[in-house]
Short mmCIF file of C-alpha atoms and ligand atoms in Angstrom, two decimals:
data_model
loop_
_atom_site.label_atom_id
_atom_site.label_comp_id
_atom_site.label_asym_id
_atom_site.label_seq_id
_atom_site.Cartn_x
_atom_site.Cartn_y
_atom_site.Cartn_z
CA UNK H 1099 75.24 63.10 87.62
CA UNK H 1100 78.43 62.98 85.06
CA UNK H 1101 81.72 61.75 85.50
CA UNK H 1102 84.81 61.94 83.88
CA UNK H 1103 86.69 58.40 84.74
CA UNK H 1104 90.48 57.61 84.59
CA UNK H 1105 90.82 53.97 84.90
CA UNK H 1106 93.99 51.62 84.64
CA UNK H 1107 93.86 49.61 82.30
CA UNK H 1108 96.26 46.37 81.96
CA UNK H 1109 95.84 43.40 80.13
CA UNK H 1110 97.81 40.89 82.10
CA UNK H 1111 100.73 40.87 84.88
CA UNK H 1112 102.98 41.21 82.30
CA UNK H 1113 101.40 43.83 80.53
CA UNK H 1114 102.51 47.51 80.80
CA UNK H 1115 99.10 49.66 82.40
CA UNK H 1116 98.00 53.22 81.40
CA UNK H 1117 95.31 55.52 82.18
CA UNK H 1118 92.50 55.20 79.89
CA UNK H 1119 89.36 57.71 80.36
CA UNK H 1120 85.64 57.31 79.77
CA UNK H 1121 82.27 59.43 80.78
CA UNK H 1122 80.04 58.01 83.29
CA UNK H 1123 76.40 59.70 82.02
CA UNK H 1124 73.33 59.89 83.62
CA UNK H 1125 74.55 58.51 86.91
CA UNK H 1126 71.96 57.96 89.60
CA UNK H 1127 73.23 59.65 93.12
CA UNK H 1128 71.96 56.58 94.98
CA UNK H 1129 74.04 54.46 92.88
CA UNK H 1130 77.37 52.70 94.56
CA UNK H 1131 80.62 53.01 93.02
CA UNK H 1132 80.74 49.27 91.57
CA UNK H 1133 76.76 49.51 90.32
CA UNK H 1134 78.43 52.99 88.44
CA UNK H 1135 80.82 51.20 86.78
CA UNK H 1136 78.67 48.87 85.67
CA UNK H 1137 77.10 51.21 83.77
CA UNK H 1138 80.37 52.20 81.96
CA UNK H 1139 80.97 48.28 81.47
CA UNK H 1140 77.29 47.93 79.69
CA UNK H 1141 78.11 51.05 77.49
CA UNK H 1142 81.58 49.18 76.56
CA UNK H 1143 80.42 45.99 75.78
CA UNK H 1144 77.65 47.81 73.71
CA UNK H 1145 80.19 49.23 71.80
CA UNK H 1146 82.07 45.74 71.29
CA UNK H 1147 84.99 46.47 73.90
CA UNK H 1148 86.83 45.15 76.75
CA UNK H 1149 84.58 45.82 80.06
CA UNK H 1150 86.51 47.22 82.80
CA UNK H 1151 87.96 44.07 85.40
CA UNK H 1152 87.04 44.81 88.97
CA UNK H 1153 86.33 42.48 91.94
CA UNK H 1154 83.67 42.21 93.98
CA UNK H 1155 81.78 39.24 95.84
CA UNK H 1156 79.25 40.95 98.79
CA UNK H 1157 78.72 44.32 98.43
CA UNK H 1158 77.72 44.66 101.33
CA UNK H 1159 80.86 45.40 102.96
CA UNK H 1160 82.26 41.89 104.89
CA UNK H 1161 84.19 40.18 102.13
CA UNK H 1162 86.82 42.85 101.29
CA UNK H 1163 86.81 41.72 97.69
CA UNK H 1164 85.98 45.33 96.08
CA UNK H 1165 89.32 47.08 96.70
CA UNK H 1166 89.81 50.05 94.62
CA UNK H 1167 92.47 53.29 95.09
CA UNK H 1168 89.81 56.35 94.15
CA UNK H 1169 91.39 59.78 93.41
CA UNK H 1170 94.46 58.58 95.55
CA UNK H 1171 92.23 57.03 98.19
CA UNK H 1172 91.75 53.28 99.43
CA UNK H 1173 88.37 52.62 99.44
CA UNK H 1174 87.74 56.46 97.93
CA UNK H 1175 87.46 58.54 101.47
CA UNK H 1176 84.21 58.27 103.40
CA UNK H 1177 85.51 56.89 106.77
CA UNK H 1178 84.94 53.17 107.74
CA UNK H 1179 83.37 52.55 104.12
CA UNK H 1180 84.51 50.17 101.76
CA UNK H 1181 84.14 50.91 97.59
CA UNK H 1182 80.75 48.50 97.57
CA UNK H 1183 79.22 50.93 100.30
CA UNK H 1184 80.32 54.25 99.08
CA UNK H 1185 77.60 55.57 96.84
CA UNK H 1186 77.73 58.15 93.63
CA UNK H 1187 76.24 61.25 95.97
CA UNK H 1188 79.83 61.34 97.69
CA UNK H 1189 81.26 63.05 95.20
CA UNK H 1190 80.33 66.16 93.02
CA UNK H 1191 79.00 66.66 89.69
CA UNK H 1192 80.65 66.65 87.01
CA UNK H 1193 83.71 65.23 89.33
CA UNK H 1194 86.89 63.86 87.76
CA UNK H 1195 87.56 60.29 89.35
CA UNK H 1196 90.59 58.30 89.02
CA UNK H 1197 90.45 54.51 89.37
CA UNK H 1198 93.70 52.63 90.42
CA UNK H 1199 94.37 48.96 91.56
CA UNK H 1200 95.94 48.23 94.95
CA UNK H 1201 100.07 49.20 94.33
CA UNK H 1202 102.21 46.62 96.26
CA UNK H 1203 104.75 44.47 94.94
CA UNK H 1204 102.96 41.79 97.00
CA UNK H 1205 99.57 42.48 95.25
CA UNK H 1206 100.32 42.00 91.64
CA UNK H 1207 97.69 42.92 89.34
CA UNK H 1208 96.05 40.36 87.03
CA UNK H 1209 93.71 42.87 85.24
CA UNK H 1210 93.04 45.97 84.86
CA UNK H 1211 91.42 46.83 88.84
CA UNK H 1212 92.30 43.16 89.93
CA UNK H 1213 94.88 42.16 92.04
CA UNK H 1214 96.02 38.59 92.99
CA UNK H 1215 96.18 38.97 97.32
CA UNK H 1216 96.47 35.32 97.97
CA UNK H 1217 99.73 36.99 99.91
CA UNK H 1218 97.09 37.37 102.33
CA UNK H 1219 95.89 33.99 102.56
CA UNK H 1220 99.13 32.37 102.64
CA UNK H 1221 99.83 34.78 106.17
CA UNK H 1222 96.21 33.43 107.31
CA UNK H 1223 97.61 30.04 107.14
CA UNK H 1224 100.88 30.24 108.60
CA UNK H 1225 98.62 30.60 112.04
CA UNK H 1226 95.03 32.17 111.71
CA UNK H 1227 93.56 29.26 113.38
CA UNK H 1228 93.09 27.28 116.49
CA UNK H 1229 93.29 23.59 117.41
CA UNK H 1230 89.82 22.51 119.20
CA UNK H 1231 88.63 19.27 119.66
CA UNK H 1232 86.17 18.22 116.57
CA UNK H 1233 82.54 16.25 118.17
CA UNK H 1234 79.56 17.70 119.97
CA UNK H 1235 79.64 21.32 120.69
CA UNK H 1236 81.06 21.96 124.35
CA UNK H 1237 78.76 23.88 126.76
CA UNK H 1238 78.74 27.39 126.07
CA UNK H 1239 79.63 28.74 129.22
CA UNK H 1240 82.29 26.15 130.20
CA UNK H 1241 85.03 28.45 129.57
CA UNK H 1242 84.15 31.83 130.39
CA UNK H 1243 85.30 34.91 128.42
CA UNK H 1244 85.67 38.10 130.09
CA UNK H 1245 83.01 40.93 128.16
CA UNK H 1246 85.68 42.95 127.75
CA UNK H 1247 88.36 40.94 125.82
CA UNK H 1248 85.25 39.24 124.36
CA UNK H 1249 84.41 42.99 122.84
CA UNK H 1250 88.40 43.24 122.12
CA UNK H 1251 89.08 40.59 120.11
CA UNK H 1252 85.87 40.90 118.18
CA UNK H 1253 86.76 44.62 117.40
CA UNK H 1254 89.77 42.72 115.21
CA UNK H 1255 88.30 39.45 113.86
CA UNK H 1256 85.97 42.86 112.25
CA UNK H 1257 89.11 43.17 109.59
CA UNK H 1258 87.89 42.02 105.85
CA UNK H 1259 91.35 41.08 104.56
CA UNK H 1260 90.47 43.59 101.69
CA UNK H 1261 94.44 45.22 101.72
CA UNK H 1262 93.65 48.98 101.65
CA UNK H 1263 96.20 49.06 104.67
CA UNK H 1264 98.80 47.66 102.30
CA UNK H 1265 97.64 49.93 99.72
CA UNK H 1266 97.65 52.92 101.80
CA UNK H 1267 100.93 52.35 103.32
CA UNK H 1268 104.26 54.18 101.85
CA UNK H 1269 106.44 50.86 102.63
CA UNK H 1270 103.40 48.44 101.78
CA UNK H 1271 103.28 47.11 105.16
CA UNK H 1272 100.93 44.82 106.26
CA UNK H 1273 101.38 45.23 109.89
CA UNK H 1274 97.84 46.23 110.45
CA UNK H 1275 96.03 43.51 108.66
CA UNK H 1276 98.24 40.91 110.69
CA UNK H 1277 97.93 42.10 113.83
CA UNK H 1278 94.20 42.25 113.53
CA UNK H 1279 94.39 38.20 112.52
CA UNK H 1280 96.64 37.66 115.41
CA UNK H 1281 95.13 39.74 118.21
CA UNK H 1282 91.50 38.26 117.54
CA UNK H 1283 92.39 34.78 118.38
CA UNK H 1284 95.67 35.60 120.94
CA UNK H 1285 93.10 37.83 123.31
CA UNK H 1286 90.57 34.50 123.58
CA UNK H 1287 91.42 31.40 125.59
CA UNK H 1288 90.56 29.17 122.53
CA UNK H 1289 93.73 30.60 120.84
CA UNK H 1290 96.40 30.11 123.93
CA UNK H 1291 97.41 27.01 122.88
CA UNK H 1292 98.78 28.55 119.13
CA UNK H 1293 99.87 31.84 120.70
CA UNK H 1294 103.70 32.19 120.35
CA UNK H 1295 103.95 30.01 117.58
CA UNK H 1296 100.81 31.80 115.42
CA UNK H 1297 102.58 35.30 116.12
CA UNK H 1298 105.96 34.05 114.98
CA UNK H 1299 104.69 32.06 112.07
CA UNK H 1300 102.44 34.95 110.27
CA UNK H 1301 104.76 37.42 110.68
CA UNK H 1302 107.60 35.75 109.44
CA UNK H 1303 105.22 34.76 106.26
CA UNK H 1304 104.35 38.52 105.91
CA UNK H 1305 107.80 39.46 105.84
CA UNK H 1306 108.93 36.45 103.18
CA UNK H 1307 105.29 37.91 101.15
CA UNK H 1308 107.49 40.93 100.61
CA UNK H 1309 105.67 43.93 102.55
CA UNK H 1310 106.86 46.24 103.80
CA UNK H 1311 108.23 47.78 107.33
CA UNK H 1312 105.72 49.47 109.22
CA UNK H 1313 106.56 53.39 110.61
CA UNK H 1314 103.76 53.95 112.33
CA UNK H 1315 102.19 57.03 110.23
CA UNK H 1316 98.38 55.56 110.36
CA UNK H 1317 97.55 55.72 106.96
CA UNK H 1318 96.62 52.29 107.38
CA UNK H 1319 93.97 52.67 110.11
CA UNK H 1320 92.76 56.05 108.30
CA UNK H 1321 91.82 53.98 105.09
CA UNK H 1322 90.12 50.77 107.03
CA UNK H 1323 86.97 50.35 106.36
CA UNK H 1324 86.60 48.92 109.41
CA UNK H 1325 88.44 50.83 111.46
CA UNK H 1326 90.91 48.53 112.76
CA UNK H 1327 92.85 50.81 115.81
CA UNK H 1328 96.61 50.94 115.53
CA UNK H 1329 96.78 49.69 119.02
CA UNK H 1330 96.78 46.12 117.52
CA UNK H 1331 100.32 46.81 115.95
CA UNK H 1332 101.49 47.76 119.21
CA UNK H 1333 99.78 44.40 121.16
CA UNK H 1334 101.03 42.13 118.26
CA UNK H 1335 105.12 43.90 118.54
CA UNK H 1336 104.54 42.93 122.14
CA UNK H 1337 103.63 39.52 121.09
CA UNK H 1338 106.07 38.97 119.04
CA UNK H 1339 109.19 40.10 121.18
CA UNK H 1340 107.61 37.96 124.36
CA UNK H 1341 107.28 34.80 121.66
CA UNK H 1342 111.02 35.54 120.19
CA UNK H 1343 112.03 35.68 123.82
CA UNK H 1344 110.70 32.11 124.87
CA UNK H 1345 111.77 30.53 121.41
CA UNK H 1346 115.69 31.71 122.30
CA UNK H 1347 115.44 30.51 125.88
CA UNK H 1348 113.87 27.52 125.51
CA UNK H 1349 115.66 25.89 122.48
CA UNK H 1350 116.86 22.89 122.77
CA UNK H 1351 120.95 22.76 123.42
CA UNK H 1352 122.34 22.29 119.80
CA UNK H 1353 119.77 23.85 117.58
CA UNK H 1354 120.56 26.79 115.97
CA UNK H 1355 117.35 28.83 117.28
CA UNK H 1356 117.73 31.95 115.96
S1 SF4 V 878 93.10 45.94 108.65
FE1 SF4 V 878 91.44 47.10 107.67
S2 SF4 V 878 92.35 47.83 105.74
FE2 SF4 V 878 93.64 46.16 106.48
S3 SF4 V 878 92.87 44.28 105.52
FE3 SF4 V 878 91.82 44.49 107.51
S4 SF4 V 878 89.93 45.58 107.03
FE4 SF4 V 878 91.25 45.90 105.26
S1 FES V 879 82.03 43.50 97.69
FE1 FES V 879 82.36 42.56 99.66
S2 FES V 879 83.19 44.16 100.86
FE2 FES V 879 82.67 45.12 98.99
#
């Protein structure tokens, strides 16, 4: 197979980007997208130039580290796929494919396909985590978890942090990716203790990160490669107003609040 590639190149942060194109020959359909460009890197540095930057840590679709905009898409199209999954035989012969980086304010690029989304991490710990008591591992079925929120909350703790629902959204929000983090440890008894305070915390961070409002138009959950259902926006905005609720009526007299 042949491609005709339009990648983004950019130096630095600082650096203005542009479009720069290259042929992808002889491309094996079986190939993935990253193992493609590989071959365009091997062909660059052959000919003494800069390799195309791109990240990638797994490929094998749980670390979220190979996030690329393809032809207009996060993560390039094939449902529930991320870029390190989605193989050459997707697309067509002789296909033009262009190659963006994430495009938030809150992701800025470092090079070329690389973006810095320690944004991210800095939301994670604001309140992804639970206190627990450290020594020998308690008794597995001393506190029960019902199957179903057992099912629930692993169904979010699925998201990869890789952004594509930043990347897909028209405001940049990154309502989806925190609500996942929050509802995966609020819907276990292990997170109760944190609960109000975790909600409150992370999405405070996300807003002071700099992304954007969410308006519900699912081009978040359409893009995720794993799938992560809107209905977590909707149980973390239920979250959040209960927590806000609590923190107004049970501040102390004299504090401000909020
Ligand atoms: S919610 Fe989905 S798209 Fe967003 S960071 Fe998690 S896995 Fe990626
Ligand atoms: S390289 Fe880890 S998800 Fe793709």
């Amino acid at each position: 197979m042949n491609f005709t590639l339009k990648v983004w190149r950019q130096k630095n942060a600082n650096a203005t980007g542009q479009f720069e194109e290259y042929q992808a020959a002889n491309i094996i359909p079986e190939m993935s997208f990253l193992e493609m460009l590989e071959v365009v890197n091997e062909r660059l540095v052959g000919e003494g130039k800069d390799p195309i930057a791109f990240d990638s840590d797994c490929r094998e679709g749980i670390c979220g580290t190979c996030s690329l905009m393809i032809s207009g898409v996060a993560h390039g199209g094939q449902r529930g796929t991320t870029v390190c999954q989605l193989h050459m035989r997707f697309f067509k012969d002789g296909d033009t494919i262009t190659i963006e980086p994430w495009r938030a304010r809150s992701f800025p690029v470092i090079k070329d396909l690389v973006v810095d989304r320690s944004a991210f991490e800095r939301i994670i710990q604001a309140g992804g985590f639970i206190s627990v008591r450290t020594g020998q591992a308690p008794e597995a079925n001393a506190l029960p978890v019902p199957k179903d929120d057992a099912e629930l909350s692993m169904d979010a703790a699925s998201c990869i942090g890789c952004g594509a629902c930043v990347a897909a959204c028209k405001n940049a929000s990154a309502m989806l990716f925190v609500a996942a983090k929050v509802s995966h440890l609020a819907i276990l008894p292990q997170g109760q203790a944190e609960k109000d305070r975790r909600v409150l915390d992370m999405v405070q961070t996300m807003d002071k990160e700099g992304f954007g409002n969410c308006t519900v138009t699912g081009s978040c959950e359409a893009v995720c490669p794993k799938e992560i259902s809107l209905d977590f926006i909707a149980r973390m905005n239920r979250e959040y107003a209960s927590a806000l609720f609590k923190a107004k009526f049970t501040r102390k007299p004299g504090s401000d609040g909020g």
